Amino acid sequence: MSEISETDVTKAVSCEINLGESSLDAYMLPDGEKRFGVEGTSLALGYTKRWFYNRTKRESKWLKGLEEIGFTGAQSELSVIRQSQGQIIRGASLSKTISLRDFVKIVTYEAITQRNVKAIILLAAFAETGLERILEDAFAGRSIEFLLEKIVHYSKWTYEELEEVLRHNREELRDLYPWGNLDLIDRQNPDSPPLPADD
């Protein structure tokens, strides 16, 4: 992943999203673009602050899988404008951030391939709140074209790629629970004799 030069630093305003056990730092740029902090993303998924850096600084199967679904890993360093009682505070801090789309890809990938419970919970919560917005806009007669754009983008994760992830998960399940292999094989092969009933 590419490093950030000082000329790439952009001013932004920030807010904290309370997630219960952790919080997620969000940023809005002057052009309206929204981004998430790299360290906050790591903590929100149950890892250490350095997790994102450690995962993206070298080539790995995890990173390759993410890149196959369009993850860019591009970071922007933002100079965060702090305000207190309407006054801008000097000495704004710097935060490394990723795009909203990269954030969603990381959370989705963690939920599916790593079965990360925190990622699954985040996806469910974001999906529900997003669905409420879609319904509100639809009933109010406002455009929901943004939904189609998202569907088109995320449908690039092909059926074959999803099947590969699910196959990998089934193999891990067999390794974790070897006593369940017979039952798994039986479900895949309907011609095999039925298993004896439990007493």
GROMACS .gro file of C-alpha atoms in nm:
model
  199
    1MET     CA    1   0.000   0.000   0.000
    2SER     CA    2   0.125   0.349  -0.085
    3GLU     CA    3   0.264   0.585   0.180
    4ILE     CA    4   0.123   0.934   0.229
    5SER     CA    5   0.321   1.249   0.146
    6GLU     CA    6   0.271   1.582   0.323
    7THR     CA    7   0.128   1.739   0.006
    8ASP     CA    8  -0.158   1.487   0.022
    9VAL     CA    9  -0.278   1.613   0.362
   10THR     CA   10  -0.632   1.755   0.346
   11LYS     CA   11  -0.834   1.942   0.608
   12ALA     CA   12  -1.144   1.765   0.738
   13VAL     CA   13  -1.398   1.774   1.018
   14SER     CA   14  -1.441   1.467   1.237
   15CYS     CA   15  -1.698   1.291   1.450
   16GLU     CA   16  -1.700   0.980   1.668
   17ILE     CA   17  -1.948   0.698   1.612
   18ASN     CA   18  -2.009   0.511   1.939
   19LEU     CA   19  -2.006   0.133   1.885
   20GLY     CA   20  -2.035   0.034   2.250
   21GLU     CA   21  -1.703  -0.138   2.321
   22SER     CA   22  -1.520   0.091   2.078
   23SER     CA   23  -1.581   0.395   1.862
   24LEU     CA   24  -1.523   0.468   1.497
   25ASP     CA   25  -1.370   0.797   1.389
   26ALA     CA   26  -1.536   0.939   1.078
   27TYR     CA   27  -1.423   1.235   0.869
   28MET     CA   28  -1.583   1.464   0.614
   29LEU     CA   29  -1.374   1.644   0.353
   30PRO     CA   30  -1.457   1.988   0.208
   31ASP     CA   31  -1.602   1.821  -0.105
   32GLY     CA   32  -1.840   1.609   0.108
   33GLU     CA   33  -1.644   1.283   0.082
   34LYS     CA   34  -1.663   1.073   0.398
   35ARG     CA   35  -1.381   0.854   0.528
   36PHE     CA   36  -1.297   0.636   0.828
   37GLY     CA   37  -0.987   0.629   1.045
   38VAL     CA   38  -0.753   0.335   0.992
   39GLU     CA   39  -0.690   0.278   1.364
   40GLY     CA   40  -1.059   0.314   1.452
   41THR     CA   41  -1.147   0.057   1.185
   42SER     CA   42  -0.899  -0.187   1.338
   43LEU     CA   43  -1.043  -0.138   1.687
   44ALA     CA   44  -1.403  -0.164   1.563
   45LEU     CA   45  -1.322  -0.510   1.425
   46GLY     CA   46  -1.174  -0.623   1.757
   47TYR     CA   47  -0.807  -0.587   1.670
   48THR     CA   48  -0.521  -0.364   1.787
   49LYS     CA   49  -0.463  -0.015   1.645
   50ARG     CA   50  -0.176  -0.148   1.428
   51TRP     CA   51  -0.382  -0.429   1.271
   52PHE     CA   52  -0.462  -0.247   0.944
   53TYR     CA   53  -0.099  -0.140   0.895
   54ASN     CA   54   0.031  -0.490   0.966
   55ARG     CA   55  -0.222  -0.651   0.730
   56THR     CA   56  -0.161  -0.416   0.436
   57LYS     CA   57   0.214  -0.350   0.449
   58ARG     CA   58   0.296  -0.690   0.296
   59GLU     CA   59   0.139  -0.918   0.038
   60SER     CA   60  -0.081  -1.185   0.194
   61LYS     CA   61  -0.372  -1.412   0.107
   62TRP     CA   62  -0.598  -1.180   0.310
   63LEU     CA   63  -0.488  -0.872   0.116
   64LYS     CA   64  -0.506  -1.053  -0.220
   65GLY     CA   65  -0.863  -1.163  -0.144
   66LEU     CA   66  -0.964  -0.806  -0.063
   67GLU     CA   67  -0.797  -0.666  -0.376
   68GLU     CA   68  -0.991  -0.918  -0.588
   69ILE     CA   69  -1.314  -0.748  -0.478
   70GLY     CA   70  -1.186  -0.399  -0.554
   71PHE     CA   71  -1.016  -0.299  -0.228
   72THR     CA   72  -0.764  -0.023  -0.301
   73GLY     CA   73  -0.606   0.030   0.040
   74ALA     CA   74  -0.539   0.392  -0.057
   75GLN     CA   75  -0.496   0.610   0.250
   76SER     CA   76  -0.539   0.983   0.290
   77GLU     CA   77  -0.387   1.172   0.579
   78LEU     CA   78  -0.628   1.434   0.706
   79SER     CA   79  -0.561   1.743   0.914
   80VAL     CA   80  -0.854   1.739   1.152
   81ILE     CA   81  -1.016   2.072   1.237
   82ARG     CA   82  -1.105   2.082   1.608
   83GLN     CA   83  -1.366   2.322   1.741
   84SER     CA   84  -1.453   2.431   2.093
   85GLN     CA   85  -1.746   2.666   2.161
   86GLY     CA   86  -1.747   2.771   1.795
   87GLN     CA   87  -1.374   2.854   1.791
   88ILE     CA   88  -1.125   2.659   1.577
   89ILE     CA   89  -0.845   2.517   1.791
   90ARG     CA   90  -0.491   2.554   1.657
   91GLY     CA   91  -0.262   2.255   1.613
   92ALA     CA   92  -0.504   2.023   1.437
   93SER     CA   93  -0.415   1.654   1.461
   94LEU     CA   94  -0.340   1.424   1.168
   95SER     CA   95  -0.538   1.106   1.098
   96LYS     CA   96  -0.483   0.834   0.839
   97THR     CA   97  -0.805   0.732   0.673
   98ILE     CA   98  -0.956   0.496   0.416
   99SER     CA   99  -1.253   0.546   0.188
  100LEU     CA  100  -1.605   0.449   0.284
  101ARG     CA  101  -1.602   0.184   0.010
  102ASP     CA  102  -1.276   0.027   0.131
  103PHE     CA  103  -1.416   0.026   0.484
  104VAL     CA  104  -1.726  -0.165   0.371
  105LYS     CA  105  -1.512  -0.416   0.180
  106ILE     CA  106  -1.293  -0.483   0.485
  107VAL     CA  107  -1.593  -0.532   0.715
  108THR     CA  108  -1.768  -0.759   0.461
  109TYR     CA  109  -1.455  -0.963   0.394
  110GLU     CA  110  -1.387  -1.002   0.767
  111ALA     CA  111  -1.747  -1.115   0.824
  112ILE     CA  112  -1.745  -1.375   0.545
  113THR     CA  113  -1.392  -1.513   0.539
  114GLN     CA  114  -1.289  -1.472   0.902
  115ARG     CA  115  -1.636  -1.514   1.058
  116ASN     CA  116  -1.548  -1.207   1.267
  117VAL     CA  117  -1.848  -1.158   1.498
  118LYS     CA  118  -1.784  -0.784   1.536
  119ALA     CA  119  -1.782  -0.745   1.157
  120ILE     CA  120  -2.107  -0.943   1.124
  121ILE     CA  121  -2.275  -0.725   1.389
  122LEU     CA  122  -2.155  -0.406   1.215
  123LEU     CA  123  -2.288  -0.527   0.878
  124ALA     CA  124  -2.627  -0.610   1.028
  125ALA     CA  125  -2.652  -0.274   1.208
  126PHE     CA  126  -2.542  -0.075   0.901
  127ALA     CA  127  -2.780  -0.272   0.676
  128GLU     CA  128  -3.079  -0.203   0.901
  129THR     CA  129  -3.011   0.169   0.938
  130GLY     CA  130  -2.941   0.198   0.564
  131LEU     CA  131  -3.266   0.018   0.484
  132GLU     CA  132  -3.457   0.268   0.698
  133ARG     CA  133  -3.308   0.556   0.495
  134ILE     CA  134  -3.399   0.385   0.166
  135LEU     CA  135  -3.760   0.335   0.277
  136GLU     CA  136  -3.790   0.692   0.408
  137ASP     CA  137  -3.660   0.833   0.077
  138ALA     CA  138  -3.881   0.602  -0.131
  139PHE     CA  139  -4.199   0.690   0.061
  140ALA     CA  140  -4.112   1.061   0.049
  141GLY     CA  141  -4.076   1.044  -0.329
  142ARG     CA  142  -3.702   1.117  -0.319
  143SER     CA  143  -3.464   0.943  -0.558
  144ILE     CA  144  -3.308   0.618  -0.441
  145GLU     CA  145  -3.081   0.584  -0.745
  146PHE     CA  146  -2.790   0.568  -0.498
  147LEU     CA  147  -2.906   0.215  -0.406
  148LEU     CA  148  -2.875   0.091  -0.765
  149GLU     CA  149  -2.523   0.236  -0.788
  150LYS     CA  150  -2.425   0.045  -0.472
  151ILE     CA  151  -2.580  -0.279  -0.599
  152VAL     CA  152  -2.392  -0.249  -0.929
  153HIS     CA  153  -2.063  -0.186  -0.749
  154TYR     CA  154  -2.093  -0.465  -0.493
  155SER     CA  155  -2.224  -0.716  -0.747
  156LYS     CA  156  -1.869  -0.727  -0.885
  157TRP     CA  157  -1.804  -0.985  -0.614
  158THR     CA  158  -1.894  -1.271  -0.848
  159TYR     CA  159  -2.090  -1.583  -0.759
  160GLU     CA  160  -1.774  -1.789  -0.818
  161GLU     CA  161  -1.577  -1.577  -0.570
  162LEU     CA  162  -1.852  -1.610  -0.311
  163GLU     CA  163  -1.866  -1.989  -0.367
  164GLU     CA  164  -1.487  -2.006  -0.320
  165VAL     CA  165  -1.518  -1.825   0.015
  166LEU     CA  166  -1.798  -2.060   0.124
  167ARG     CA  167  -1.597  -2.367   0.012
  168HIS     CA  168  -1.299  -2.243   0.213
  169ASN     CA  169  -1.525  -2.195   0.517
  170ARG     CA  170  -1.662  -2.551   0.483
  171GLU     CA  171  -1.307  -2.691   0.474
  172GLU     CA  172  -1.218  -2.495   0.790
  173LEU     CA  173  -1.534  -2.626   0.956
  174ARG     CA  174  -1.437  -2.986   0.876
  175ASP     CA  175  -1.089  -2.924   1.023
  176LEU     CA  176  -1.235  -2.770   1.339
  177TYR     CA  177  -1.501  -3.039   1.390
  178PRO     CA  178  -1.366  -3.365   1.240
  179TRP     CA  179  -1.634  -3.571   1.416
  180GLY     CA  180  -1.891  -3.391   1.200
  181ASN     CA  181  -1.730  -3.497   0.870
  182LEU     CA  182  -1.962  -3.791   0.818
  183ASP     CA  183  -2.268  -3.569   0.856
  184LEU     CA  184  -2.122  -3.306   0.619
  185ILE     CA  185  -2.042  -3.574   0.359
  186ASP     CA  186  -2.389  -3.723   0.399
  187ARG     CA  187  -2.556  -3.388   0.330
  188GLN     CA  188  -2.351  -3.348   0.013
  189ASN     CA  189  -2.427  -3.705  -0.104
  190PRO     CA  190  -2.801  -3.784  -0.089
  191ASP     CA  191  -2.738  -4.147  -0.206
  192SER     CA  192  -2.544  -4.237   0.110
  193PRO     CA  193  -2.727  -4.446   0.375
  194PRO     CA  194  -2.896  -4.252   0.658
  195LEU     CA  195  -2.702  -4.192   0.978
  196PRO     CA  196  -2.813  -4.382   1.289
  197ALA     CA  197  -3.048  -4.186   1.514
  198ASP     CA  198  -2.912  -4.046   1.841
  199ASP     CA  199  -3.039  -4.221   2.155
   0.00000   0.00000   0.00000
